[in-house]
Amino acid sequence: QKQWDKAGKIAVQASQRNVDLADGAFFRGDLAYAQNRFEEAVAEYETGLNARPVYSNGWRRLADAQAKMNRPQQALEAYQHALEQQPNNIRALSNLSIVETGIGRFNDAREHALEAYRYNQSNMFLFENYLQLEQAHGDLNLALNLRQQLAKAQPDNSSNQRSIAALLSRLER
């Protein structure tokens, strides 16, 4: 059981101290988001951004809520605002890539996934996300080359071995 009452009290205290520089709007938005009340989260994030428009993570949070509400165009716009303010916002890049994939903008998705990985090259989730996009919608030879390099580094990764087999099969067609 999540402790929503306690979280709500903390959000009120943070708002009274103006910890987020937006009278608690971002805290209330986060609480609403955590409770899957995305419409309320959007409203709170928008209120927060009116008070604090230069806040990359605020824009990213708004975009995440818009994406959850299946509003890809609004999410794309908010992610772009986040990235204009902080080009290395990895979560914005990664989540933007997911939204772009969902609407069929595969080249953009692949580029943003790669960019996210470049900012954090130790994050294998980001690399795998990029590699799956490259494999599905990009250069098969590049994807195979990268998979083979990964296989050398992680010889026990059976998922990677299956991906190599699938790529070889696709390249032979």
mmCIF file of C-alpha atoms in Angstrom:
data_model
loop_
_atom_site.group_PDB
_atom_site.id
_atom_site.type_symbol
_atom_site.label_atom_id
_atom_site.label_comp_id
_atom_site.label_asym_id
_atom_site.label_seq_id
_atom_site.Cartn_x
_atom_site.Cartn_y
_atom_site.Cartn_z
ATOM 1 C CA GLN A 1 0.000 0.000 0.000
ATOM 2 C CA LYS A 2 1.454 3.300 -1.061
ATOM 3 C CA GLN A 3 1.428 6.090 1.468
ATOM 4 C CA TRP A 4 -0.379 8.751 -0.552
ATOM 5 C CA ASP A 5 -1.507 10.736 2.512
ATOM 6 C CA LYS A 6 2.050 11.026 3.766
ATOM 7 C CA ALA A 7 3.276 11.988 0.290
ATOM 8 C CA GLY A 8 0.527 14.595 0.060
ATOM 9 C CA LYS A 9 1.598 16.130 3.381
ATOM 10 C CA ILE A 10 5.193 16.291 2.216
ATOM 11 C CA ALA A 11 4.049 18.008 -0.996
ATOM 12 C CA VAL A 12 2.138 20.584 1.073
ATOM 13 C CA GLN A 13 5.192 21.228 3.251
ATOM 14 C CA ALA A 14 7.423 21.597 0.195
ATOM 15 C CA SER A 15 4.912 23.951 -1.356
ATOM 16 C CA GLN A 16 4.802 26.108 1.781
ATOM 17 C CA ARG A 17 8.578 26.425 1.650
ATOM 18 C CA ASN A 18 8.504 26.947 -2.150
ATOM 19 C CA VAL A 19 11.221 24.305 -2.511
ATOM 20 C CA ASP A 20 10.522 23.845 -6.249
ATOM 21 C CA LEU A 21 10.345 27.628 -6.870
ATOM 22 C CA ALA A 22 6.812 27.096 -8.178
ATOM 23 C CA ASP A 23 4.765 27.059 -4.966
ATOM 24 C CA GLY A 24 4.776 23.263 -4.898
ATOM 25 C CA ALA A 25 3.209 22.758 -8.329
ATOM 26 C CA PHE A 26 5.902 20.306 -9.422
ATOM 27 C CA PHE A 27 5.543 18.293 -6.208
ATOM 28 C CA ARG A 28 1.762 18.144 -6.632
ATOM 29 C CA GLY A 29 2.272 17.174 -10.276
ATOM 30 C CA ASP A 30 4.660 14.379 -9.287
ATOM 31 C CA LEU A 31 2.180 13.095 -6.715
ATOM 32 C CA ALA A 32 -0.674 13.141 -9.254
ATOM 33 C CA TYR A 33 1.560 11.416 -11.827
ATOM 34 C CA ALA A 34 2.517 8.698 -9.332
ATOM 35 C CA GLN A 35 -1.205 8.114 -8.734
ATOM 36 C CA ASN A 36 -1.894 7.880 -12.493
ATOM 37 C CA ARG A 37 -3.919 11.105 -12.399
ATOM 38 C CA PHE A 38 -2.249 12.433 -15.528
ATOM 39 C CA GLU A 39 -4.738 15.211 -16.332
ATOM 40 C CA GLU A 40 -4.119 16.687 -12.887
ATOM 41 C CA ALA A 41 -0.368 16.184 -13.285
ATOM 42 C CA VAL A 42 -0.420 18.093 -16.590
ATOM 43 C CA ALA A 43 -2.307 20.973 -14.981
ATOM 44 C CA GLU A 44 0.152 21.134 -12.067
ATOM 45 C CA TYR A 45 3.200 20.959 -14.322
ATOM 46 C CA GLU A 46 1.777 23.719 -16.515
ATOM 47 C CA THR A 47 1.191 25.838 -13.396
ATOM 48 C CA GLY A 48 4.749 25.159 -12.304
ATOM 49 C CA LEU A 49 6.139 26.074 -15.712
ATOM 50 C CA ASN A 50 4.203 29.332 -15.696
ATOM 51 C CA ALA A 51 6.046 30.217 -12.497
ATOM 52 C CA ARG A 52 9.362 28.712 -13.588
ATOM 53 C CA PRO A 53 9.547 28.457 -17.398
ATOM 54 C CA VAL A 54 13.272 27.728 -17.505
ATOM 55 C CA TYR A 55 13.273 24.280 -15.917
ATOM 56 C CA SER A 56 14.203 21.411 -18.218
ATOM 57 C CA ASN A 57 12.999 18.661 -15.899
ATOM 58 C CA GLY A 58 9.665 20.443 -15.476
ATOM 59 C CA TRP A 59 9.187 20.354 -19.249
ATOM 60 C CA ARG A 60 10.258 16.708 -19.307
ATOM 61 C CA ARG A 61 7.767 15.828 -16.583
ATOM 62 C CA LEU A 62 5.005 17.631 -18.486
ATOM 63 C CA ALA A 63 5.974 15.694 -21.617
ATOM 64 C CA ASP A 64 5.949 12.391 -19.724
ATOM 65 C CA ALA A 65 2.411 13.081 -18.474
ATOM 66 C CA GLN A 66 1.275 14.122 -21.954
ATOM 67 C CA ALA A 67 2.725 10.889 -23.341
ATOM 68 C CA LYS A 68 0.843 8.860 -20.711
ATOM 69 C CA MET A 69 -2.355 10.569 -21.865
ATOM 70 C CA ASN A 70 -1.603 9.559 -25.474
ATOM 71 C CA ARG A 71 -0.980 13.128 -26.579
ATOM 72 C CA PRO A 72 2.173 12.601 -28.638
ATOM 73 C CA GLN A 73 2.234 16.011 -30.311
ATOM 74 C CA GLN A 74 2.048 17.866 -26.998
ATOM 75 C CA ALA A 75 4.631 15.496 -25.531
ATOM 76 C CA LEU A 76 6.993 16.128 -28.456
ATOM 77 C CA GLU A 77 6.683 19.889 -27.972
ATOM 78 C CA ALA A 78 7.362 19.673 -24.244
ATOM 79 C CA TYR A 79 10.360 17.367 -24.774
ATOM 80 C CA GLN A 80 11.722 19.886 -27.285
ATOM 81 C CA HIS A 81 11.412 22.660 -24.679
ATOM 82 C CA ALA A 82 13.266 20.471 -22.181
ATOM 83 C CA LEU A 83 16.056 19.803 -24.673
ATOM 84 C CA GLU A 84 16.341 23.450 -25.711
ATOM 85 C CA GLN A 85 17.083 24.252 -22.079
ATOM 86 C CA GLN A 86 19.271 21.232 -21.379
ATOM 87 C CA PRO A 87 20.447 19.376 -24.505
ATOM 88 C CA ASN A 88 21.953 16.572 -22.419
ATOM 89 C CA ASN A 89 18.709 15.762 -20.564
ATOM 90 C CA ILE A 90 19.033 12.001 -21.007
ATOM 91 C CA ARG A 91 15.549 11.141 -19.762
ATOM 92 C CA ALA A 92 14.011 13.681 -22.149
ATOM 93 C CA LEU A 93 16.019 12.265 -25.070
ATOM 94 C CA SER A 94 15.180 8.674 -24.185
ATOM 95 C CA ASN A 95 11.485 9.343 -23.620
ATOM 96 C CA LEU A 96 11.302 11.505 -26.753
ATOM 97 C CA SER A 97 12.671 8.536 -28.677
ATOM 98 C CA ILE A 98 9.899 6.331 -27.285
ATOM 99 C CA VAL A 99 7.189 8.808 -28.315
ATOM 100 C CA GLU A 100 8.725 9.197 -31.775
ATOM 101 C CA THR A 101 8.784 5.423 -32.185
ATOM 102 C CA GLY A 102 5.104 5.295 -31.249
ATOM 103 C CA ILE A 103 4.159 7.709 -34.025
ATOM 104 C CA GLY A 104 6.409 6.158 -36.652
ATOM 105 C CA ARG A 105 9.214 8.738 -36.668
ATOM 106 C CA PHE A 106 11.850 6.027 -36.575
ATOM 107 C CA ASN A 107 14.821 8.009 -37.901
ATOM 108 C CA ASP A 108 14.274 10.732 -35.302
ATOM 109 C CA ALA A 109 13.743 8.096 -32.616
ATOM 110 C CA ARG A 110 16.972 6.345 -33.550
ATOM 111 C CA GLU A 111 18.935 9.607 -33.518
ATOM 112 C CA HIS A 112 17.567 10.657 -30.131
ATOM 113 C CA ALA A 113 18.187 7.201 -28.649
ATOM 114 C CA LEU A 114 21.781 7.332 -29.877
ATOM 115 C CA GLU A 115 22.211 10.838 -28.502
ATOM 116 C CA ALA A 116 20.930 9.725 -25.088
ATOM 117 C CA TYR A 117 23.406 6.847 -25.105
ATOM 118 C CA ARG A 118 26.280 9.147 -26.104
ATOM 119 C CA TYR A 119 25.631 11.225 -22.980
ATOM 120 C CA ASN A 120 25.732 8.124 -20.776
ATOM 121 C CA GLN A 121 27.750 5.371 -22.415
ATOM 122 C CA SER A 122 27.748 3.185 -19.337
ATOM 123 C CA ASN A 123 23.949 2.775 -19.503
ATOM 124 C CA MET A 124 23.251 -0.488 -21.323
ATOM 125 C CA PHE A 125 19.492 0.155 -21.351
ATOM 126 C CA LEU A 126 20.090 3.255 -23.488
ATOM 127 C CA PHE A 127 22.432 1.319 -25.760
ATOM 128 C CA GLU A 128 19.955 -1.532 -26.151
ATOM 129 C CA ASN A 129 17.157 0.913 -26.943
ATOM 130 C CA TYR A 130 19.281 2.519 -29.653
ATOM 131 C CA LEU A 131 20.431 -0.831 -31.001
ATOM 132 C CA GLN A 132 16.881 -2.175 -31.262
ATOM 133 C CA LEU A 133 15.879 0.910 -33.272
ATOM 134 C CA GLU A 134 18.940 0.561 -35.498
ATOM 135 C CA GLN A 135 18.141 -3.092 -36.018
ATOM 136 C CA ALA A 136 14.451 -2.526 -36.793
ATOM 137 C CA HIS A 137 14.584 0.731 -38.734
ATOM 138 C CA GLY A 138 18.169 1.564 -39.621
ATOM 139 C CA ASP A 139 21.346 0.084 -41.013
ATOM 140 C CA LEU A 140 21.321 -3.702 -40.588
ATOM 141 C CA ASN A 141 25.069 -4.007 -41.168
ATOM 142 C CA LEU A 142 25.795 -1.408 -38.498
ATOM 143 C CA ALA A 143 23.405 -3.146 -36.105
ATOM 144 C CA LEU A 144 25.114 -6.484 -36.786
ATOM 145 C CA ASN A 145 28.557 -4.985 -36.242
ATOM 146 C CA LEU A 146 27.476 -3.432 -32.930
ATOM 147 C CA ARG A 147 25.785 -6.670 -31.825
ATOM 148 C CA GLN A 148 28.945 -8.638 -32.617
ATOM 149 C CA GLN A 149 31.028 -6.188 -30.570
ATOM 150 C CA LEU A 150 28.551 -6.569 -27.729
ATOM 151 C CA ALA A 151 28.778 -10.371 -28.036
ATOM 152 C CA LYS A 152 32.542 -10.188 -27.504
ATOM 153 C CA ALA A 153 32.033 -8.073 -24.383
ATOM 154 C CA GLN A 154 29.111 -10.164 -23.098
ATOM 155 C CA PRO A 155 29.512 -13.718 -24.437
ATOM 156 C CA ASP A 156 26.842 -15.147 -22.105
ATOM 157 C CA ASN A 157 24.114 -12.766 -23.292
ATOM 158 C CA SER A 158 21.742 -15.172 -25.059
ATOM 159 C CA SER A 159 19.372 -12.379 -26.082
ATOM 160 C CA ASN A 160 22.189 -10.740 -27.988
ATOM 161 C CA GLN A 161 23.048 -14.053 -29.672
ATOM 162 C CA ARG A 162 19.427 -14.386 -30.835
ATOM 163 C CA SER A 163 19.540 -10.835 -32.197
ATOM 164 C CA ILE A 164 22.697 -11.643 -34.149
ATOM 165 C CA ALA A 165 21.026 -14.722 -35.628
ATOM 166 C CA ALA A 166 17.959 -12.676 -36.607
ATOM 167 C CA LEU A 167 20.117 -9.985 -38.205
ATOM 168 C CA LEU A 168 22.118 -12.533 -40.184
ATOM 169 C CA SER A 169 18.886 -14.089 -41.375
ATOM 170 C CA ARG A 170 17.520 -10.707 -42.472
ATOM 171 C CA LEU A 171 20.758 -9.807 -44.255
ATOM 172 C CA GLU A 172 20.690 -13.091 -46.232
ATOM 173 C CA ARG A 173 17.250 -12.385 -47.689
#
